[in-house]
CSV table of C-alpha atoms in Angstrom, one decimal:
chain,number,residue,atom,x,y,z
A,1,MET,CA,9.2,-20.6,-22.2
A,2,ALA,CA,8.2,-22.4,-18.9
A,3,LEU,CA,4.9,-22.2,-17.2
A,4,GLN,CA,4.7,-21.2,-13.7
A,5,SER,CA,1.0,-22.5,-13.1
A,6,PRO,CA,0.6,-25.6,-15.4
A,7,GLU,CA,-2.5,-26.5,-13.2
A,8,GLY,CA,-4.1,-23.1,-14.4
A,9,LEU,CA,-3.5,-24.2,-18.1
A,10,LEU,CA,-5.3,-27.6,-17.5
A,11,LEU,CA,-8.2,-25.8,-15.6
A,12,GLY,CA,-8.6,-23.4,-18.4
A,13,LEU,CA,-8.4,-26.3,-21.0
A,14,PHE,CA,-11.2,-28.1,-19.2
A,15,LEU,CA,-13.4,-24.8,-18.9
A,16,LEU,CA,-12.7,-24.0,-22.7
A,17,GLY,CA,-13.6,-27.7,-23.9
A,18,LEU,CA,-16.7,-27.7,-21.5
A,19,GLY,CA,-17.8,-24.5,-22.7
A,20,GLY,CA,-17.3,-25.3,-26.6
A,21,ALA,CA,-19.3,-28.3,-26.1
A,22,LEU,CA,-22.0,-26.5,-24.5
A,23,VAL,CA,-22.2,-23.8,-27.3
A,24,TRP,CA,-21.9,-26.6,-29.8
A,25,LEU,CA,-24.9,-28.4,-28.3
A,26,ALA,CA,-26.9,-25.5,-28.0
A,27,GLU,CA,-26.4,-24.4,-31.5
A,28,ARG,CA,-27.2,-28.0,-32.8
A,29,ALA,CA,-30.3,-27.9,-30.9
A,30,GLY,CA,-31.2,-24.4,-32.1
A,31,ARG,CA,-30.5,-25.5,-35.8
A,32,ARG,CA,-32.9,-28.4,-35.5
A,33,ARG,CA,-35.7,-26.2,-34.1
A,34,LEU,CA,-35.2,-23.9,-37.0
A,35,LEU,CA,-35.2,-26.8,-39.7
A,36,ARG,CA,-38.5,-28.0,-38.2
A,37,ALA,CA,-40.0,-24.5,-38.7
A,38,LEU,CA,-38.5,-23.7,-42.3
A,39,ASP,CA,-37.8,-25.4,-45.4
A,40,PRO,CA,-34.2,-26.6,-45.5
A,41,ALA,CA,-33.6,-24.6,-48.4
A,42,PHE,CA,-34.5,-21.4,-46.7
A,43,ALA,CA,-32.4,-22.1,-43.6
A,44,PRO,CA,-29.3,-20.1,-43.3
A,45,ARG,CA,-26.0,-21.5,-43.6
A,46,PRO,CA,-23.6,-21.9,-40.5
A,47,ARG,CA,-21.0,-19.0,-40.9
A,48,PRO,CA,-17.4,-19.8,-39.8
A,49,LEU,CA,-16.2,-17.9,-36.9
A,50,PRO,CA,-14.0,-15.0,-37.8
A,51,LEU,CA,-10.3,-16.1,-37.2
A,52,PRO,CA,-9.7,-13.4,-34.1
A,53,TYR,CA,-12.4,-15.6,-32.2
A,54,LEU,CA,-10.5,-18.9,-32.8
A,55,LEU,CA,-7.1,-17.1,-31.7
A,56,ALA,CA,-8.5,-15.2,-28.5
A,57,PRO,CA,-9.2,-18.2,-26.5
A,58,LEU,CA,-5.8,-19.7,-27.1
A,59,LEU,CA,-4.0,-16.6,-26.1
A,60,LEU,CA,-6.4,-16.6,-22.9
A,61,LEU,CA,-5.9,-20.3,-22.3
A,62,LEU,CA,-2.0,-20.0,-22.5
A,63,ALA,CA,-2.1,-16.8,-20.0
A,64,ALA,CA,-3.9,-19.1,-17.4
A,65,GLY,CA,-0.7,-21.2,-17.2
A,66,ARG,CA,1.3,-18.1,-16.3
A,67,PRO,CA,4.0,-18.5,-19.0
A,68,GLU,CA,7.5,-17.0,-18.3
A,69,ALA,CA,10.3,-16.6,-20.9
A,70,PRO,CA,13.8,-14.8,-20.6
A,71,LEU,CA,13.4,-11.7,-22.6
A,72,PRO,CA,16.3,-9.2,-23.5
A,73,TRP,CA,16.6,-5.7,-22.1
A,74,ARG,CA,19.2,-2.9,-21.8
A,75,GLU,CA,20.2,-2.1,-18.2
A,76,ASN,CA,22.3,0.9,-17.3
A,77,LEU,CA,25.1,-0.2,-15.1
A,78,THR,CA,26.1,3.1,-13.7
A,79,GLN,CA,25.7,3.5,-9.9
A,80,VAL,CA,26.0,6.0,-7.2
A,81,VAL,CA,25.8,5.8,-3.6
A,82,LEU,CA,24.6,8.5,-1.1
A,83,VAL,CA,26.9,8.5,2.1
A,84,VAL,CA,24.9,10.5,4.6
A,85,ASP,CA,26.3,11.5,7.9
A,86,THR,CA,23.9,10.8,10.6
A,87,SER,CA,26.1,11.6,13.8
A,88,HIS,CA,25.1,13.7,16.7
A,89,SER,CA,26.8,16.7,15.1
A,90,MET,CA,24.2,16.8,12.2
A,91,ALA,CA,21.5,17.9,14.7
A,92,ALA,CA,23.3,21.3,14.9
A,93,ASP,CA,20.9,24.1,13.6
A,94,ASP,CA,23.6,26.3,11.7
A,95,GLU,CA,21.9,24.9,8.7
A,96,ALA,CA,18.3,25.2,8.8
A,97,PRO,CA,16.4,23.6,10.2
A,98,SER,CA,19.1,21.3,11.3
A,99,ARG,CA,22.3,20.0,9.2
A,100,LEU,CA,20.7,16.5,8.5
A,101,GLU,CA,17.6,17.9,7.3
A,102,ARG,CA,19.6,20.2,5.0
A,103,ALA,CA,21.3,17.1,3.9
A,104,LYS,CA,18.3,15.2,3.0
A,105,ALA,CA,16.9,18.2,1.0
A,106,LEU,CA,20.3,18.3,-1.2
A,107,ALA,CA,20.1,14.4,-1.8
A,108,LYS,CA,16.4,15.0,-3.0
A,109,GLY,CA,17.5,17.7,-5.3
A,110,PHE,CA,20.3,15.6,-6.6
A,111,LEU,CA,17.8,12.7,-7.3
A,112,ARG,CA,15.6,14.9,-9.2
A,113,GLY,CA,18.2,16.0,-11.6
A,114,LEU,CA,19.6,12.3,-12.0
A,115,ASP,CA,19.0,9.9,-14.9
A,116,PRO,CA,16.2,7.4,-13.6
A,117,SER,CA,18.2,4.5,-15.1
A,118,VAL,CA,21.0,5.2,-12.7
A,119,ARG,CA,21.0,2.9,-9.5
A,120,VAL,CA,21.4,4.6,-6.3
A,121,GLY,CA,22.2,3.2,-2.9
A,122,LEU,CA,22.3,4.7,0.5
A,123,VAL,CA,24.8,4.5,3.4
A,124,SER,CA,24.5,6.2,6.8
A,125,PHE,CA,27.1,6.6,9.6
A,126,GLY,CA,26.5,7.5,13.0
A,127,PRO,CA,26.9,5.8,15.4
A,128,GLN,CA,28.1,3.3,13.1
A,129,ALA,CA,28.2,2.7,9.1
A,130,VAL,CA,25.0,1.1,8.0
A,131,LEU,CA,23.7,-0.1,4.3
A,132,VAL,CA,20.3,1.4,4.6
A,133,LEU,CA,19.4,0.6,0.8
A,134,SER,CA,21.3,-1.3,-1.8
A,135,PRO,CA,21.6,0.3,-5.2
A,136,THR,CA,18.1,0.6,-6.8
A,137,ARG,CA,16.0,2.2,-9.4
A,138,ASP,CA,13.1,2.6,-7.1
A,139,ARG,CA,13.2,6.4,-6.0
A,140,HIS,CA,10.2,6.2,-3.8
A,141,ALA,CA,11.9,3.4,-1.6
A,142,LEU,CA,15.1,5.6,-1.7
A,143,LEU,CA,13.1,8.9,-0.7
A,144,GLU,CA,11.3,6.9,2.3
A,145,ALA,CA,14.8,5.5,3.6
A,146,LEU,CA,16.1,9.2,3.4
A,147,GLN,CA,13.4,10.6,5.2
A,148,GLY,CA,13.7,7.7,8.2
A,149,LEU,CA,17.4,9.0,9.0
A,150,LYS,CA,17.6,10.3,12.4
A,151,PRO,CA,20.9,11.9,14.2
A,152,GLY,CA,22.7,10.5,17.0
A,153,GLY,CA,26.0,8.8,18.1
A,154,THR,CA,29.7,9.1,16.7
A,155,SER,CA,31.0,9.9,13.3
A,156,PRO,CA,32.6,6.8,11.8
A,157,LEU,CA,33.3,8.7,8.5
A,158,GLY,CA,36.0,6.0,7.1
A,159,PRO,CA,33.7,2.9,7.7
A,160,GLY,CA,31.0,4.9,6.0
A,161,LEU,CA,33.0,5.3,2.8
A,162,LEU,CA,34.2,1.5,3.0
A,163,GLN,CA,30.8,0.6,3.2
A,164,ALA,CA,30.1,2.5,-0.2
A,165,LYS,CA,33.1,0.9,-1.7
A,166,ARG,CA,31.7,-2.6,-0.9
A,167,LEU,CA,28.5,-1.5,-2.7
A,168,LEU,CA,30.1,-0.4,-5.8
A,169,ARG,CA,33.2,-2.4,-6.2
A,170,PRO,CA,32.2,-5.8,-4.5
A,171,GLU,CA,35.2,-8.4,-3.8
A,172,GLY,CA,35.4,-12.0,-4.3
A,173,PRO,CA,36.6,-14.5,-6.6
A,174,GLU,CA,33.5,-13.7,-9.1
A,175,TRP,CA,34.5,-10.1,-9.2
A,176,ASP,CA,38.3,-10.4,-9.9
A,177,LEU,CA,38.0,-11.1,-13.4
A,178,PRO,CA,39.8,-8.4,-15.6
A,179,GLN,CA,36.8,-6.3,-17.0
A,180,GLU,CA,36.1,-2.7,-17.5
A,181,LYS,CA,34.2,-1.5,-14.5
A,182,PRO,CA,31.1,0.8,-15.0
A,183,PRO,CA,31.0,4.4,-14.0
A,184,ALA,CA,30.2,4.9,-10.4
A,185,ALA,CA,30.7,7.5,-7.7
A,186,VAL,CA,29.9,8.6,-4.2
A,187,LEU,CA,28.2,11.7,-2.9
A,188,LEU,CA,29.1,12.5,0.6
A,189,LEU,CA,27.0,14.5,2.7
A,190,SER,CA,28.7,15.5,5.9
A,191,ASP,CA,30.1,18.1,8.3
A,192,GLY,CA,33.5,16.5,8.0
A,193,ALA,CA,34.0,15.6,11.6
A,194,ALA,CA,35.2,12.1,12.3
A,195,ASN,CA,35.9,10.5,15.6
A,196,ALA,CA,35.5,7.0,15.2
A,197,GLY,CA,36.6,4.1,13.0
A,198,GLN,CA,39.0,3.9,10.4
A,199,ASP,CA,41.0,7.2,9.4
A,200,PRO,CA,38.8,8.8,6.6
A,201,LEU,CA,41.9,9.6,4.4
A,202,GLU,CA,43.1,6.0,4.4
A,203,ALA,CA,39.6,5.0,3.4
A,204,ALA,CA,39.4,7.6,0.6
A,205,ALA,CA,42.7,6.3,-0.5
A,206,GLU,CA,41.1,2.7,-0.9
A,207,LEU,CA,38.3,4.3,-2.9
A,208,GLY,CA,40.7,6.1,-5.2
A,209,ARG,CA,42.6,2.9,-6.0
A,210,ALA,CA,39.3,1.5,-7.0
A,211,GLY,CA,38.3,4.0,-9.2
A,212,LEU,CA,35.6,5.6,-7.1
A,213,PRO,CA,35.8,9.2,-6.9
A,214,VAL,CA,33.9,10.9,-4.0
A,215,PHE,CA,32.0,14.2,-4.6
A,216,VAL,CA,31.4,15.9,-1.1
A,217,ARG,CA,28.8,18.7,0.1
A,218,PRO,CA,30.2,20.3,3.4
A,219,LEU,CA,27.4,21.0,5.8
A,220,GLY,CA,27.5,23.5,8.7
A,221,ASP,CA,29.4,26.5,9.5
A,222,PRO,CA,33.3,25.9,8.8
A,223,ARG,CA,34.1,27.6,12.2
A,224,GLY,CA,31.8,25.2,14.1
A,225,ALA,CA,28.9,26.3,16.0
A,226,VAL,CA,27.0,26.6,19.3
A,227,SER,CA,23.7,24.8,18.7
A,228,ARG,CA,20.8,23.6,21.1
A,229,ILE,CA,20.6,20.0,20.6
A,230,GLY,CA,17.9,18.4,22.9
A,231,GLU,CA,18.0,20.1,26.5
A,232,GLY,CA,21.6,21.6,25.9
A,233,LEU,CA,23.5,24.0,24.2
A,234,TYR,CA,27.0,22.3,22.5
A,235,PHE,CA,29.7,23.4,20.5
A,236,VAL,CA,29.4,21.4,17.3
A,237,PRO,CA,32.6,21.3,15.0
A,238,ALA,CA,32.8,21.2,11.4
A,239,ASP,CA,35.6,20.3,9.1
A,240,PRO,CA,35.2,21.0,5.5
A,241,SER,CA,39.0,20.9,4.9
A,242,ARG,CA,39.1,17.3,5.6
A,243,LEU,CA,36.0,16.7,3.0
A,244,LEU,CA,38.3,18.9,0.6
A,245,ARG,CA,41.3,16.4,1.0
A,246,LEU,CA,38.9,13.5,0.9
A,247,ALA,CA,37.9,14.6,-2.8
A,248,GLN,CA,41.3,15.5,-3.7
A,249,VAL,CA,42.4,12.1,-2.8
A,250,THR,CA,39.7,10.1,-4.9
A,251,GLY,CA,39.7,12.2,-7.9
A,252,GLY,CA,36.2,13.9,-7.1
A,253,ALA,CA,35.3,17.4,-6.2
A,254,VAL,CA,33.6,19.7,-3.6
A,255,LEU,CA,29.9,20.6,-4.6
A,256,GLN,CA,27.8,23.2,-3.5
A,257,GLU,CA,24.0,23.8,-5.1
A,258,ASP,CA,25.4,22.3,-8.5
A,259,PHE,CA,25.5,18.7,-9.1
A,260,ARG,CA,26.7,18.9,-12.7
A,261,PRO,CA,30.1,17.8,-12.1
A,262,LEU,CA,28.8,14.5,-10.5
A,263,TYR,CA,26.1,14.1,-13.2
A,264,GLN,CA,28.8,14.3,-15.8
A,265,ALA,CA,30.9,11.5,-13.9
A,266,LEU,CA,27.7,9.4,-14.1
A,267,LYS,CA,27.6,8.6,-17.7
A,268,PRO,CA,25.2,5.8,-18.6
A,269,ARG,CA,26.8,2.7,-19.5
A,270,TYR,CA,24.5,0.2,-21.1
A,271,ALA,CA,24.7,-3.8,-21.3
A,272,TRP,CA,22.2,-6.2,-22.6
A,273,ARG,CA,20.8,-8.6,-20.0
A,274,GLN,CA,18.0,-11.3,-20.0
A,275,SER,CA,15.7,-11.9,-17.2
A,276,PRO,CA,12.6,-14.0,-16.9
A,277,LYS,CA,9.3,-11.8,-17.5
A,278,ASP,CA,5.9,-13.1,-16.8
A,279,LEU,CA,3.8,-13.0,-20.1
A,280,SER,CA,0.5,-13.4,-18.7
A,281,GLN,CA,-0.7,-9.9,-18.5
A,282,SER,CA,0.3,-9.5,-22.2
A,283,LEU,CA,-1.6,-12.6,-23.4
A,284,VAL,CA,-4.5,-11.5,-21.8
A,285,VAL,CA,-4.5,-8.0,-23.3
A,286,GLY,CA,-3.9,-9.6,-26.5
A,287,GLY,CA,-6.7,-12.1,-26.3
A,288,PHE,CA,-9.3,-9.2,-25.4
A,289,LEU,CA,-7.8,-7.0,-28.4
A,290,LEU,CA,-8.5,-10.1,-30.5
A,291,LEU,CA,-12.1,-10.4,-29.4
A,292,ALA,CA,-12.8,-6.8,-29.9
A,293,PHE,CA,-11.3,-6.9,-33.4
A,294,GLY,CA,-13.4,-10.0,-34.2
A,295,ALA,CA,-16.6,-8.0,-33.0
A,296,TYR,CA,-15.7,-5.2,-35.2
A,297,LEU,CA,-15.3,-7.6,-38.2
A,298,THR,CA,-18.8,-9.1,-37.6
A,299,LEU,CA,-20.3,-5.5,-37.3
A,300,ALA,CA,-18.5,-4.3,-40.4
A,301,ARG,CA,-19.4,-7.6,-42.5
A,302,GLU,CA,-22.9,-8.4,-41.2
A,303,GLY,CA,-24.0,-5.2,-39.4
A,304,ARG,CA,-24.8,-6.9,-36.1
A,305,TRP,CA,-23.0,-7.8,-32.9
A,306,PRO,CA,-21.7,-11.3,-32.3
């Protein structure tokens, strides 16, 4: 156990000693006055403090030093990355109110049914592949990041998939040891149009070799749509057949409104971890509980509050 604030412990020790000395002097002076007024045989004998009153200051004193200790905890290693198309075509309104807004609603629905212990990352592509949020269990931060996505630019679908692969299967000497990989998958929300970057099927083959299934939710009219974007009308394509091939290459599936196949692929995998935890709050709570218990004992035995 290490102290993050040893100066706090020293200050608390000084204040505790000073307070104890003042209480002892006040009690001694009061007893002298009492003995002058009463016969010593009738003077009440000093009672020892209940044990909780002796232990509580020690806990509070230790809390002042902000102790930190490594504690074991179980962590779910399962991860999933949302890959969201934010290219110009996602502004089309053939999915009300737009393809991108529909993708956000689908992502939120997926998160509502997902085990909260699963870490979720967010990648967007358009006009370039961007890591928006590393895998996290903070659903509030994830929803805020989703809400901030805006459409615009080209469709680098392949680089977006590779960005997800780098998150879920990092490369480097420390990751090259032979070990069983925890469950992981990619949820791709896109209209399938790709006009920049690496061939999406080549990127999908890399994900397949890494054991990362891609589950896709096609967006938009398969025939394409004429949509008002900004001040003009544009023909906006969609390519669900490309998304189907991506899913097949990686061992994933095409989804509609039911995310159960993806939930089944994200089975929990737990491992024991150790991480430093601040114990000061627990010690403060324990100290005040001991004080309350000491007050209860005094009330129960003597019929008075301390």
